[in-house]
mmCIF file of C-alpha atoms and ligand atoms in Angstrom:
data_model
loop_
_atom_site.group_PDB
_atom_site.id
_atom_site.type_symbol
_atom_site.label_atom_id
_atom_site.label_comp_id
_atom_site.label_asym_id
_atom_site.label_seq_id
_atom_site.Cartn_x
_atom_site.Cartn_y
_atom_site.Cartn_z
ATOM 1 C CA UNK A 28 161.129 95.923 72.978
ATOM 2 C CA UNK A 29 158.726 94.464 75.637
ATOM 3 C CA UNK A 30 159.549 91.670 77.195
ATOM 4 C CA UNK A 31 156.498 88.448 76.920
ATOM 5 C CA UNK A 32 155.986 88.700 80.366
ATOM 6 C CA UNK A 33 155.561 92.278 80.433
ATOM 7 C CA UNK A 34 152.802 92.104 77.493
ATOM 8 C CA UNK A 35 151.265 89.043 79.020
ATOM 9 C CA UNK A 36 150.525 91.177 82.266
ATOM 10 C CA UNK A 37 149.236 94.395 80.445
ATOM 11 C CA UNK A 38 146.955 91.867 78.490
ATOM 12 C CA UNK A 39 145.262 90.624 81.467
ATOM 13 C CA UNK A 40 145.116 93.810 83.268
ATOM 14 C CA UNK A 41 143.560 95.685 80.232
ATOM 15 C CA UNK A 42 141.555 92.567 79.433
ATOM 16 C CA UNK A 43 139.100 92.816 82.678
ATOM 17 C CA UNK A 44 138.971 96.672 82.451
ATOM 18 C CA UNK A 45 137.200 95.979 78.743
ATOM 19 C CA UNK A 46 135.510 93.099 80.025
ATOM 20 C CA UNK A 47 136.824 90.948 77.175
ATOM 21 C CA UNK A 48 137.635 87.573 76.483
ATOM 22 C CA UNK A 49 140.380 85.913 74.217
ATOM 23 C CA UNK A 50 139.814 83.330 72.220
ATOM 24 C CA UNK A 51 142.726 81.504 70.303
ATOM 25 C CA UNK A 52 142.176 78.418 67.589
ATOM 26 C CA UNK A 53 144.637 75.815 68.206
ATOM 27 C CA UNK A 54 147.035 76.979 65.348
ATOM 28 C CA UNK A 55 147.955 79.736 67.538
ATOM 29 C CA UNK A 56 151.319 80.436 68.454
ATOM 30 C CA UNK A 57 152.189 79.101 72.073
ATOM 31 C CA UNK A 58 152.471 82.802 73.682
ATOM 32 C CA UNK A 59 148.751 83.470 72.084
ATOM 33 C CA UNK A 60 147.567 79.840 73.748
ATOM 34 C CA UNK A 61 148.461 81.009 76.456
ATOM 35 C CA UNK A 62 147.199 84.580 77.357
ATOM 36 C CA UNK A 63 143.945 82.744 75.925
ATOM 37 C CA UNK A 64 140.413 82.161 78.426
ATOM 38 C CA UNK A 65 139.864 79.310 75.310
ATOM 39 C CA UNK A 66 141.664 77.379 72.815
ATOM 40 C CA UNK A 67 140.014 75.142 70.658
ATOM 41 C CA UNK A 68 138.579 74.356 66.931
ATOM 42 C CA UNK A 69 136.328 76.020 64.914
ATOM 43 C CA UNK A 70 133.254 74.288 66.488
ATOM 44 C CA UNK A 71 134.176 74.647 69.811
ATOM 45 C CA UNK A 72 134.826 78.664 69.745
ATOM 46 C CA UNK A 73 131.676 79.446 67.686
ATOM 47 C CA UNK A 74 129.664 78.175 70.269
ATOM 48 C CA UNK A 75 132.066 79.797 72.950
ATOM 49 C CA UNK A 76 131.358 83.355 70.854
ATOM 50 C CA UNK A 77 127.771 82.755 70.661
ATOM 51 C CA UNK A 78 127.084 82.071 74.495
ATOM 52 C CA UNK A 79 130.311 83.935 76.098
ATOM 53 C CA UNK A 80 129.226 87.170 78.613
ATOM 54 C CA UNK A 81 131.843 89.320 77.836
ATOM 55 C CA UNK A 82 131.431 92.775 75.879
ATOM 56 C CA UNK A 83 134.229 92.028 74.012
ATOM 57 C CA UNK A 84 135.901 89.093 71.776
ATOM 58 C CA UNK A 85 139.780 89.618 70.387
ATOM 59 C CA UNK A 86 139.550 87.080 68.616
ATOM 60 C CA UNK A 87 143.010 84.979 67.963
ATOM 61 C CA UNK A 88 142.584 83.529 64.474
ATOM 62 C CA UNK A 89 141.566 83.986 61.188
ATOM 63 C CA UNK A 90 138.835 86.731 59.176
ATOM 64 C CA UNK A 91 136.527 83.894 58.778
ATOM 65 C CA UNK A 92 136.706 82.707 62.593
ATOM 66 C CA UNK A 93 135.846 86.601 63.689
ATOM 67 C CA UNK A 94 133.409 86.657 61.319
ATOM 68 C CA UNK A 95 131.586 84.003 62.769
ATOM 69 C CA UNK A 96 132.026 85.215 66.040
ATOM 70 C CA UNK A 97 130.616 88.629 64.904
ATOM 71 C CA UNK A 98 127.225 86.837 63.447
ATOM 72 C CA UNK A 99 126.374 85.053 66.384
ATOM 73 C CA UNK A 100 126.833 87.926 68.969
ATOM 74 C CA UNK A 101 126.347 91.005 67.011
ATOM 75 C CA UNK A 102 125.966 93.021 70.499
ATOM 76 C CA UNK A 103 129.763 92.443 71.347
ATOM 77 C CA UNK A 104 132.534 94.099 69.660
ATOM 78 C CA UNK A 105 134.933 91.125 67.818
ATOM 79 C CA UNK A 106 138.324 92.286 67.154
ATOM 80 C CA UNK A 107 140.146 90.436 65.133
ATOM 81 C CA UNK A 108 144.057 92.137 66.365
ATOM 82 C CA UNK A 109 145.699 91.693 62.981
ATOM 83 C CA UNK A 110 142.875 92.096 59.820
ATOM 84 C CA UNK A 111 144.669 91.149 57.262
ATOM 85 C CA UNK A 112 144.878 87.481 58.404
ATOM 86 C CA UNK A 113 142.811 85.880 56.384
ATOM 87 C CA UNK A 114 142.172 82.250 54.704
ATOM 88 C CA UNK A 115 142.788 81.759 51.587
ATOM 89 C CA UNK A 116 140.819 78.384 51.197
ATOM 90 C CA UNK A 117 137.789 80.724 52.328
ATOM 91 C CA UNK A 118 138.552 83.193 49.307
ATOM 92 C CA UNK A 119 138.412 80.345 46.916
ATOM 93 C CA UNK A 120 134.393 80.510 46.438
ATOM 94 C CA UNK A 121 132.825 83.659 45.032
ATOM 95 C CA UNK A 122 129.245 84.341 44.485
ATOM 96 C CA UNK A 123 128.536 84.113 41.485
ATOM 97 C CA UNK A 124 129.943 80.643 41.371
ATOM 98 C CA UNK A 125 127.886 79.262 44.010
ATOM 99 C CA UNK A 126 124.749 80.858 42.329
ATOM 100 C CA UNK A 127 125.660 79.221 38.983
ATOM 101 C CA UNK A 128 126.145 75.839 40.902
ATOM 102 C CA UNK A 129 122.787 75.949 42.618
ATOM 103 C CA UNK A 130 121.002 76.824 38.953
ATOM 104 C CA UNK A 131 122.865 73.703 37.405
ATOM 105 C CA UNK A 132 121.182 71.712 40.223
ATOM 106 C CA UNK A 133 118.204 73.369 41.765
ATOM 107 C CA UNK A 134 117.062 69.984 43.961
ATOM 108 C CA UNK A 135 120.170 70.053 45.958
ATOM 109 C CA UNK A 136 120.991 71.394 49.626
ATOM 110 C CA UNK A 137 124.427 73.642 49.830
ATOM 111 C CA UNK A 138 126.638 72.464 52.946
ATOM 112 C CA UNK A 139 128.832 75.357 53.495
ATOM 113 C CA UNK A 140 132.510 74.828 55.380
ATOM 114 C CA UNK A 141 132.688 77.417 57.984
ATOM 115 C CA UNK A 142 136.255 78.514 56.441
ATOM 116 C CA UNK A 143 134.296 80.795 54.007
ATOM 117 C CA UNK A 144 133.090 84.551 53.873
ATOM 118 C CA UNK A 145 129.839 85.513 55.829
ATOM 119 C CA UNK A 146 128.128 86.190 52.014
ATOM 120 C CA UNK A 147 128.762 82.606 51.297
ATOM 121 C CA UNK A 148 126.869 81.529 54.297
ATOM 122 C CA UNK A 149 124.131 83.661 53.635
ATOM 123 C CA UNK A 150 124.127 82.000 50.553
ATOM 124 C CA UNK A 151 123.679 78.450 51.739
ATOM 125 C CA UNK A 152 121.434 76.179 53.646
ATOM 126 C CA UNK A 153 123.294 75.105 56.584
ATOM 127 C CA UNK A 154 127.539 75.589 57.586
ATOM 128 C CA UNK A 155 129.362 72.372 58.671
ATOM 129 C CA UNK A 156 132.874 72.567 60.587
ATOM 130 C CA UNK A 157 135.419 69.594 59.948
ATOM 131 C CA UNK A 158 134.004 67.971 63.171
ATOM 132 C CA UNK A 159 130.793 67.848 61.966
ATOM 133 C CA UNK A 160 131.022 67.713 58.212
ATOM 134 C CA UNK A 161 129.584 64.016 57.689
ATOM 135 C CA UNK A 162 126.755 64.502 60.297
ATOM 136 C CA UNK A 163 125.791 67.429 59.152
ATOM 137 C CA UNK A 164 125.250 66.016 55.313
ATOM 138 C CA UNK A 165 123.802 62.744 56.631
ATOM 139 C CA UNK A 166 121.210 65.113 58.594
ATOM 140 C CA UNK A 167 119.274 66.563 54.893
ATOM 141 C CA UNK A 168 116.312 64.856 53.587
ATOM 142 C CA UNK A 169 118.025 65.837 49.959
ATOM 143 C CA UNK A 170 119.889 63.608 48.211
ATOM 144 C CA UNK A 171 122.328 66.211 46.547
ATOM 145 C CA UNK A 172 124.110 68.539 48.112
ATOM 146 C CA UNK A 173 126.712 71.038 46.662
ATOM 147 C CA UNK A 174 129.737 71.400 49.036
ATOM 148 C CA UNK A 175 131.535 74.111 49.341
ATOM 149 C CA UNK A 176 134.445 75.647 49.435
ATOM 150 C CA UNK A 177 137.228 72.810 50.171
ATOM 151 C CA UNK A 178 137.523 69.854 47.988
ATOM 152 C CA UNK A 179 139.089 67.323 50.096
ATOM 153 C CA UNK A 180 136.856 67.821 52.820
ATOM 154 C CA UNK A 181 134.059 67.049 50.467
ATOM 155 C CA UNK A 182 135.965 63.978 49.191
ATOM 156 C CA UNK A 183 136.104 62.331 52.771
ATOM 157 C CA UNK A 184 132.409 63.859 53.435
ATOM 158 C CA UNK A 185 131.586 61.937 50.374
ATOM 159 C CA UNK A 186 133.156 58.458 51.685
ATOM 160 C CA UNK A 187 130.962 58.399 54.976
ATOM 161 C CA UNK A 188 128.133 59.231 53.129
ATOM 162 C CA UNK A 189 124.981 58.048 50.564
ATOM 163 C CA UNK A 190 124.641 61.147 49.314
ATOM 164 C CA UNK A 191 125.604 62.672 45.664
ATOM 165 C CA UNK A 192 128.228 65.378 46.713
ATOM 166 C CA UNK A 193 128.757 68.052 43.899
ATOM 167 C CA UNK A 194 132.260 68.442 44.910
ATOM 168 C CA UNK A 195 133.974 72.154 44.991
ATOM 169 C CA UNK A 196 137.467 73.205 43.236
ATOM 170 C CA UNK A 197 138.973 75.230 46.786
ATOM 171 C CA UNK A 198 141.829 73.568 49.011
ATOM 172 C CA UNK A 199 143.886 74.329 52.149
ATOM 173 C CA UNK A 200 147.533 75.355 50.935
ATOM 174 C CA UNK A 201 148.844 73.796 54.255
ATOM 175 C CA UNK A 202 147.520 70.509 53.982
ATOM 176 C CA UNK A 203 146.853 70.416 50.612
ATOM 177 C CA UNK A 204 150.592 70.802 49.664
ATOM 178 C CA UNK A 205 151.559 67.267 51.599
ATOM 179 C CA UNK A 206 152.775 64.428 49.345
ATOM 180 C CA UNK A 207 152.451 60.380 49.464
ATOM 181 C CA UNK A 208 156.605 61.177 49.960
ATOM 182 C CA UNK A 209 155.854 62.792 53.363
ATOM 183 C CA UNK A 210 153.727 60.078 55.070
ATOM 184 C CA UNK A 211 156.229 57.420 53.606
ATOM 185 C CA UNK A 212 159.581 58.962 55.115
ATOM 186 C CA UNK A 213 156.882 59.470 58.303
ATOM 187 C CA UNK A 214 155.900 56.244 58.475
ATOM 188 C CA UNK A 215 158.877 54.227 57.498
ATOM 189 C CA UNK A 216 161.220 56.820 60.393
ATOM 190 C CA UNK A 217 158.274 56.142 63.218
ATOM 191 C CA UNK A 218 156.615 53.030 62.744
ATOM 192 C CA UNK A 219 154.612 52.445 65.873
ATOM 193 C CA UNK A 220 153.562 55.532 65.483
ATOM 194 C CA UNK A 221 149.876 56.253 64.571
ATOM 195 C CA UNK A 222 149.368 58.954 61.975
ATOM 196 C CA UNK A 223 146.455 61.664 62.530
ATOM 197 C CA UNK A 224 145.396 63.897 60.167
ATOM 198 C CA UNK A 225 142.881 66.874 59.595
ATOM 199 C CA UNK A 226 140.472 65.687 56.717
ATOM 200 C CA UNK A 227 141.612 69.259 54.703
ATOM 201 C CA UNK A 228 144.529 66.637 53.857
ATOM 202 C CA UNK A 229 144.352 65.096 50.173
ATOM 203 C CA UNK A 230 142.730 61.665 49.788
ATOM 204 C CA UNK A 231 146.227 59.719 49.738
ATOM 205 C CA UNK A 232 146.960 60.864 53.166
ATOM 206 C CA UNK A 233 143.838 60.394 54.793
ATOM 207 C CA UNK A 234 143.779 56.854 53.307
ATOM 208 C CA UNK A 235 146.879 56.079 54.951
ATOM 209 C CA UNK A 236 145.651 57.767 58.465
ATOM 210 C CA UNK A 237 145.038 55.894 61.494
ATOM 211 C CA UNK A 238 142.606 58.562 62.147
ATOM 212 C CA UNK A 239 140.678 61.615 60.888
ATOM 213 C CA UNK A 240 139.505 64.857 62.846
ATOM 214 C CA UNK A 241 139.062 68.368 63.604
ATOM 215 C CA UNK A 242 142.194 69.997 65.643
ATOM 216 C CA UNK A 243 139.832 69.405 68.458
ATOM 217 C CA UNK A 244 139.406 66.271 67.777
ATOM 218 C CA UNK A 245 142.887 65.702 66.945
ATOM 219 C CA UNK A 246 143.534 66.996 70.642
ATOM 220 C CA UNK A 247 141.357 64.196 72.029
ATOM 221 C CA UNK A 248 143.115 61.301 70.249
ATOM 222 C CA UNK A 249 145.932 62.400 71.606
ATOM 223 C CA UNK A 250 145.022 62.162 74.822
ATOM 224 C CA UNK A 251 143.167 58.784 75.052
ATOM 225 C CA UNK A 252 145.475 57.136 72.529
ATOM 226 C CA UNK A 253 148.326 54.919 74.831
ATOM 227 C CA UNK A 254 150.692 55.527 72.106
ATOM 228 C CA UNK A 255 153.643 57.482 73.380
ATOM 229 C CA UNK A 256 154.521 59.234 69.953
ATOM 230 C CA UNK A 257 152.244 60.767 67.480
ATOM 231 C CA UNK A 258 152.716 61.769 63.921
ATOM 232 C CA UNK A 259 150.329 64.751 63.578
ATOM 233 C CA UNK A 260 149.281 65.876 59.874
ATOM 234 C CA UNK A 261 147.687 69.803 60.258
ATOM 235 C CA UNK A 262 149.074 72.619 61.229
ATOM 236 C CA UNK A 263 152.463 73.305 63.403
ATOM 237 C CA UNK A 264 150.437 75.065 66.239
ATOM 238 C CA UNK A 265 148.691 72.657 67.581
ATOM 239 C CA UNK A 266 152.099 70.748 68.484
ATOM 240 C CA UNK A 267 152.061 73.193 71.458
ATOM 241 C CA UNK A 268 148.646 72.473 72.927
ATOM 242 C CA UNK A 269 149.547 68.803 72.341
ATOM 243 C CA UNK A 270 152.950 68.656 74.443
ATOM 244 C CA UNK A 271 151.413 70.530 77.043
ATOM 245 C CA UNK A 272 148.771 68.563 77.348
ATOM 246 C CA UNK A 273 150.690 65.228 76.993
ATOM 247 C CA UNK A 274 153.941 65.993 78.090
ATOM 248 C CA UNK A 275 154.886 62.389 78.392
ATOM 249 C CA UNK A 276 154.020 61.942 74.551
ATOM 250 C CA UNK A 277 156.178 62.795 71.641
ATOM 251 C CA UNK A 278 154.007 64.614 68.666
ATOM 252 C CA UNK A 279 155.841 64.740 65.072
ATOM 253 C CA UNK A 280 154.814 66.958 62.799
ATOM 254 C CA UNK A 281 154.100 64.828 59.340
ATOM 255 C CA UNK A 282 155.885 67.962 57.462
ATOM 256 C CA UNK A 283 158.113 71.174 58.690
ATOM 257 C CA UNK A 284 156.119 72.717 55.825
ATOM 258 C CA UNK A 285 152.608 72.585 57.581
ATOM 259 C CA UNK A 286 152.245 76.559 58.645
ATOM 260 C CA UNK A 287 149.188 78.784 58.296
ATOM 261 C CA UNK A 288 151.069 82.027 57.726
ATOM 262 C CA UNK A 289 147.595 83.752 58.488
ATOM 263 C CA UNK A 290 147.539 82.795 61.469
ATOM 264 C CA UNK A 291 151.233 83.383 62.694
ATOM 265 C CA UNK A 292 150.271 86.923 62.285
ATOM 266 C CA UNK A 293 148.639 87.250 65.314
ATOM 267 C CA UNK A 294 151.049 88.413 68.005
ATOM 268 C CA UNK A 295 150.848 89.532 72.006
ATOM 269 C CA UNK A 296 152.393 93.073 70.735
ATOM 270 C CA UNK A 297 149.043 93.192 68.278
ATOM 271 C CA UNK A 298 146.765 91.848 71.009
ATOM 272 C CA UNK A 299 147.908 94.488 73.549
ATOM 273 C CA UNK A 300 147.767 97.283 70.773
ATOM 274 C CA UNK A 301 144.283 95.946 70.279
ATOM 275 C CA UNK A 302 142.942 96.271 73.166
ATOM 276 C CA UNK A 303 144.654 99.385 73.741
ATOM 277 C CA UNK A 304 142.610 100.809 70.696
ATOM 278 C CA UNK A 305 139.645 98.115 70.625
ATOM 279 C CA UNK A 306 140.219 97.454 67.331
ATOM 280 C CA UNK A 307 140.247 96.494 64.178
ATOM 281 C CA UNK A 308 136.684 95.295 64.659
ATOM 282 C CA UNK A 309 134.868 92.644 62.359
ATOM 283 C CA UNK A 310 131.157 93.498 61.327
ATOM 284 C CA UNK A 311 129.139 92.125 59.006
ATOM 285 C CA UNK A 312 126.599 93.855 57.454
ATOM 286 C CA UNK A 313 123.077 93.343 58.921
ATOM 287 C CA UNK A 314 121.203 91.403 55.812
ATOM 288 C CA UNK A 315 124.339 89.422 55.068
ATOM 289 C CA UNK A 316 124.324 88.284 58.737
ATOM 290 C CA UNK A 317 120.866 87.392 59.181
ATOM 291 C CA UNK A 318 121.257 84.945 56.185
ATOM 292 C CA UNK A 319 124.462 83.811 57.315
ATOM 293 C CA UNK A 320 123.106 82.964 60.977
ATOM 294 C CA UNK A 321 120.713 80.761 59.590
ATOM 295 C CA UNK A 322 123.096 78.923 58.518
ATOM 296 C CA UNK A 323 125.232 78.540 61.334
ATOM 297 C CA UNK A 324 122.268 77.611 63.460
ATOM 298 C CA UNK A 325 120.918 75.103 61.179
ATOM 299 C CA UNK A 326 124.200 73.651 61.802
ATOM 300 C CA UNK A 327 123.739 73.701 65.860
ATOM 301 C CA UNK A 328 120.370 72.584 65.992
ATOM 302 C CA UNK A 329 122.198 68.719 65.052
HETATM 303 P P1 LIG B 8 139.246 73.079 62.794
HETATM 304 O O1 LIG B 8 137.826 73.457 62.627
HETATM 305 O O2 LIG B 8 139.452 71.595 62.756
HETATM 306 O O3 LIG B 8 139.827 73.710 63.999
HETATM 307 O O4 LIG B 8 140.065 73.589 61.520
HETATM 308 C C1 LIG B 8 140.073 74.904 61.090
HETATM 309 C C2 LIG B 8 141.059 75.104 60.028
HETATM 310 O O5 LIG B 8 141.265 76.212 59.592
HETATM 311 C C3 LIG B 8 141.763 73.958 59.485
HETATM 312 O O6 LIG B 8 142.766 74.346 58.634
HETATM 313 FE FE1 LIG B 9 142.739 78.444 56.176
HETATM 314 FE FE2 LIG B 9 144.372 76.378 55.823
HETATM 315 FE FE3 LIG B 9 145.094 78.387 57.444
HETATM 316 FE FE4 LIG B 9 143.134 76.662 58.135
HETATM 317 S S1 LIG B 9 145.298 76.214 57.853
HETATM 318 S S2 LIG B 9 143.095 78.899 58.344
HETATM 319 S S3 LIG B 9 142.162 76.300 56.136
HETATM 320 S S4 LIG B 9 144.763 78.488 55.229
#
């Protein structure tokens, strides 16, 4: 077996001979973070993908993240190192129920969560990210929008909001699974500690949040809060971003149970074999994509 630092080095080195760039979301492992040129949320490496110079993106994450990447710089080869990791709240929309949904009510907009498939998209009127979910539904002229594919997100959209939200059926398995029991024990063990939570959370917990955000936004909190420990409700891999950032804070994960499994499956050994054999690559066919862009710039011109 290869030791980290060994794979760490033949990253880099093989990295500038393809002229590529790594991206990594925050619910990375710490080894991934840190052979990374970026880490950050959904938001933040979309518009990374779509104005980065390299020829090529190995993209740390999840399908629908190197999708994305893929429809806003079809020119540059994304590789995605491990193909199978997907998202299953992404997989909880099909077609044919979105078209159904926009027959039962033709006068409203569809707001589509980024954490979907690229034939969703191209399906929809404009994507939204968790850091710009409310803005982006307090931005239409419409008063009805169909959200899709994540419930809770559209529950908290539909708090900060005038709108009529036609609310979806599709939830994140890592935060969805957290119970009232969690944020108690949490609370009661740490009580000076604010709680901060990602909005894919179920109503109960975000009610009981001292505050709501993306992972990158989650990241800033952190920072300018001048609490000294922080009880963090969203994935397990942003805990390593967090102490390194803040290592004179203490960050608490609200449950042992919060893990994407998805995207542990990205590895160095599977980023070095990847750019070894530049691939797996993620393409999207060419209609698809043109519909889907729309989409995704609708959501950038806000
Ligand atoms: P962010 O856009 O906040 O990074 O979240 C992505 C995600 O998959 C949350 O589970
Ligand atoms: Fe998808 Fe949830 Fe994993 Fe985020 S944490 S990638 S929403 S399964």
């Amino acid at each position: 077996m290869e030791r980290i630092s060994d794979l760490k080095e033949e990253i880099t080195l093989l990295k500038k001979k393809a002229n590529a760039v790594i991206l990594a979301h925050n619910y990375q492992t710490g080894a991934i973070q840190d052979i990374a040129d970026f880490v950050g949320d959904s938001l933040e490496l979309s518009r990374i993908a779509s104005g980065v110079s390299a020829d090529i993106i190995i993209f740390c994450g999840v399908y629908f993240m190197a999708e994305t990447a893929a429809i806003l710089s079809p020119e540059k080869k994304v590789i995605l190192p491990e193909i199978s990791a997907g998202c299953p709240l992404a997989d909880m929309i099909t077609v044919g129920e979105l078209r159904s949904k926009k027959q039962k009510y033709p006068g409203a907009k569809v707001v589509c969560y980024v954490n979907s498939p690229a034939v969703i998209k191209a399906e929809s009127d404009i994507c939204c990210t968790s850091a710009n979910a409310v803005e982006v539904v307090n931005s239409l002229k419409e008063e009805e929008v169909i959200f899709i594919p994540d419930r809770n997100l559209a529950h908290y959209v539909s708090k900060h909001t005038d709108k009529k939200i036609i609310p979806p059926n599709g939830y994140c398995p890592v935060h969805n699974d957290i119970s009232k029991e969690d944020v108690k024990i949490m609370k009661e063990k740490h009580p000076d500690a604010p709680l901060v939570v990602h909005p894919e959370c179920p109503d109960y917990v975000v009610e009981l949040a001292d505050k709501v955000a993306s992972t990158g936004g989650i990241i800033r909190f952190s920072k300018e809060t001048r609490a000294k420990k922080i009880i963090v409700g969203t994935e397990e891999g942003i805990i390593y971003r967090l102490k390194k950032e803040n290592p004179d804070k203490d960050f608490l994960l609200l449950s042992r149970e919060m893990v994407c499994r998805d995207m542990k499956k990205i590895t160095l050994t599977k980023v070095l074999k990847a750019l070894k054999e530049l691939k797996p690559v993620v393409a999207v066919n060419e209609n698809i994509r043109i519909g889907a862009l729309k989409a995704i710039e609708k959501m950038f011109e806000i």
